[in-house]
XYZ file of C-alpha atoms in Angstrom:
170
model
C -22.842 -97.408 16.152
C -19.540 -98.787 17.324
C -18.798 -95.828 19.583
C -22.257 -96.068 21.155
C -21.671 -99.718 21.909
C -18.200 -98.927 23.202
C -19.666 -96.341 25.576
C -22.285 -98.796 26.770
C -19.671 -101.464 27.442
C -16.832 -99.526 28.988
C -18.701 -96.702 30.744
C -21.988 -98.301 31.647
C -21.026 -101.956 32.117
C -23.492 -103.266 29.513
C -22.894 -106.494 27.694
C -22.201 -104.887 24.313
C -19.576 -105.720 21.719
C -18.480 -102.866 19.513
C -15.945 -104.904 17.572
C -18.382 -106.262 14.919
C -19.480 -102.704 14.064
C -15.876 -101.558 13.877
C -14.907 -104.507 11.683
C -17.888 -103.851 9.357
C -16.869 -100.199 9.089
C -13.279 -101.141 8.294
C -14.473 -103.615 5.643
C -16.329 -100.789 3.969
C -13.537 -98.261 4.483
C -10.184 -99.562 5.758
C -9.122 -95.995 6.480
C -11.820 -95.217 9.030
C -9.878 -93.849 12.036
C -12.764 -94.072 14.495
C -13.101 -97.821 13.929
C -9.373 -98.191 14.624
C -9.984 -96.465 17.978
C -12.592 -99.059 18.863
C -10.162 -101.856 18.052
C -7.509 -100.087 20.119
C -9.768 -99.950 23.180
C -10.350 -103.709 23.011
C -6.668 -104.415 22.489
C -5.825 -102.290 25.492
C -8.373 -104.152 27.616
C -6.708 -107.412 26.565
C -3.326 -106.101 27.817
C -2.094 -105.716 24.230
C -0.946 -102.123 24.777
C 1.602 -102.058 21.972
C -0.930 -103.135 19.420
C -3.469 -100.648 20.789
C -0.956 -97.826 20.476
C -0.289 -98.837 16.872
C -4.015 -98.573 16.147
C -4.185 -95.094 17.709
C -1.094 -93.887 15.833
C -2.604 -95.080 12.567
C -5.921 -93.399 13.395
C -4.089 -90.127 14.134
C -2.249 -90.363 10.818
C -5.551 -90.912 8.999
C -7.388 -88.039 10.643
C -5.540 -85.780 13.088
C -8.642 -83.537 13.186
C -11.035 -86.227 14.465
C -12.528 -85.429 17.880
C -12.971 -89.144 18.571
C -9.399 -90.031 17.641
C -7.887 -87.240 19.735
C -10.125 -88.092 22.687
C -9.135 -91.745 22.503
C -5.444 -90.996 22.150
C -5.647 -88.727 25.217
C -7.680 -91.261 27.190
C -5.213 -94.010 26.541
C -2.189 -91.905 27.455
C -3.911 -90.569 30.575
C -4.965 -94.026 31.670
C -1.338 -95.162 31.623
C -0.132 -92.175 33.615
C 1.315 -90.234 30.635
C -0.361 -86.983 31.523
C 2.084 -84.636 29.772
C 1.759 -86.606 26.549
C -2.033 -86.687 26.867
C -2.362 -82.899 27.099
C -2.057 -82.035 23.407
C -4.694 -84.598 22.525
C -7.113 -83.416 25.180
C -6.493 -79.860 23.991
C -7.138 -80.776 20.387
C -10.314 -82.710 21.192
C -11.560 -79.814 23.349
C -10.913 -77.395 20.475
C -12.861 -79.511 17.993
C -16.225 -79.532 19.779
C -17.560 -76.528 21.646
C -20.089 -78.611 23.608
C -17.382 -80.902 25.008
C -16.963 -80.244 28.731
C -15.262 -83.546 29.429
C -11.915 -82.964 27.677
C -11.424 -79.562 29.327
C -12.250 -81.307 32.625
C -9.524 -83.851 31.914
C -7.169 -80.989 31.161
C -7.833 -79.633 34.654
C -6.378 -82.820 36.070
C -3.427 -82.838 33.668
C -2.574 -79.155 34.221
C -2.912 -79.512 37.978
C -0.597 -82.542 38.014
C 1.970 -80.853 35.802
C 1.919 -77.503 37.589
C 0.463 -75.483 34.725
C -1.668 -73.249 36.949
C -2.400 -70.584 34.292
C -3.726 -73.231 31.903
C -5.551 -74.933 34.771
C -7.801 -71.891 35.257
C -8.407 -71.575 31.532
C -9.488 -75.217 31.324
C -11.719 -74.781 34.358
C -13.425 -71.759 32.738
C -13.941 -73.647 29.479
C -15.315 -76.731 31.269
C -17.656 -74.551 33.360
C -18.986 -72.593 30.373
C -19.704 -75.807 28.483
C -21.209 -77.524 31.518
C -23.484 -74.507 32.004
C -24.747 -74.833 28.465
C -25.310 -78.580 28.925
C -27.277 -77.934 32.135
C -29.367 -75.295 30.361
C -30.385 -78.007 27.906
C -30.850 -80.680 30.514
C -30.925 -79.654 34.186
C -30.638 -83.314 35.224
C -27.310 -83.952 33.411
C -25.402 -85.400 36.395
C -21.992 -85.686 34.753
C -22.195 -82.096 33.504
C -23.198 -80.947 36.984
C -20.194 -82.770 38.458
C -17.898 -81.231 35.867
C -19.288 -77.766 36.643
C -18.829 -78.300 40.376
C -15.257 -79.389 39.836
C -14.537 -76.351 37.649
C -16.158 -73.990 40.173
C -14.008 -75.443 42.951
C -10.888 -74.939 40.911
C -11.946 -71.314 40.228
C -12.402 -70.751 43.967
C -16.204 -70.426 43.849
C -16.846 -72.663 46.858
C -20.506 -71.721 47.510
C -21.503 -72.061 43.894
C -19.607 -75.430 43.650
C -21.569 -76.676 46.678
C -24.791 -75.526 45.033
C -23.977 -77.565 41.929
C -23.091 -80.574 44.089
C -26.430 -80.331 45.904
C -28.231 -80.138 42.559
C -26.367 -83.301 41.453
C -27.317 -85.148 44.622
C -30.978 -84.163 44.757
């Protein structure tokens, strides 16, 4: 519940507060890494970056195989311009969920910025394959269409990228 509220607040601008759900989860299980990620996001938003990083480190120690924890660690590092450090966490998150097109999309940016062109193409292919599956399930999935268009552009498929953009805008 906390992650859904977090998404609504930070991605969709809704007046939601995920902290109570995170605190309840931690009261039940003090070693719940996903709840620590929620706390970290709020701490970061309050300019308490050191404390936020401590929460993420603790979450990673508790469950280094958590998709949510790796995604949040990567997001935080990326947001602060630490692209090289974010890469392993984006890679890990992408490897943990085969429907995740977003983390491979973020890897495109990281690899492009760090000059890793061979890995850039691999991430674009992964993002495209996953975006195609998402579009097959829901042809109106705007974010997946945007991810696919981005990946197609990276792969040099200009006409197909433009087709995906037109689908997104119509």
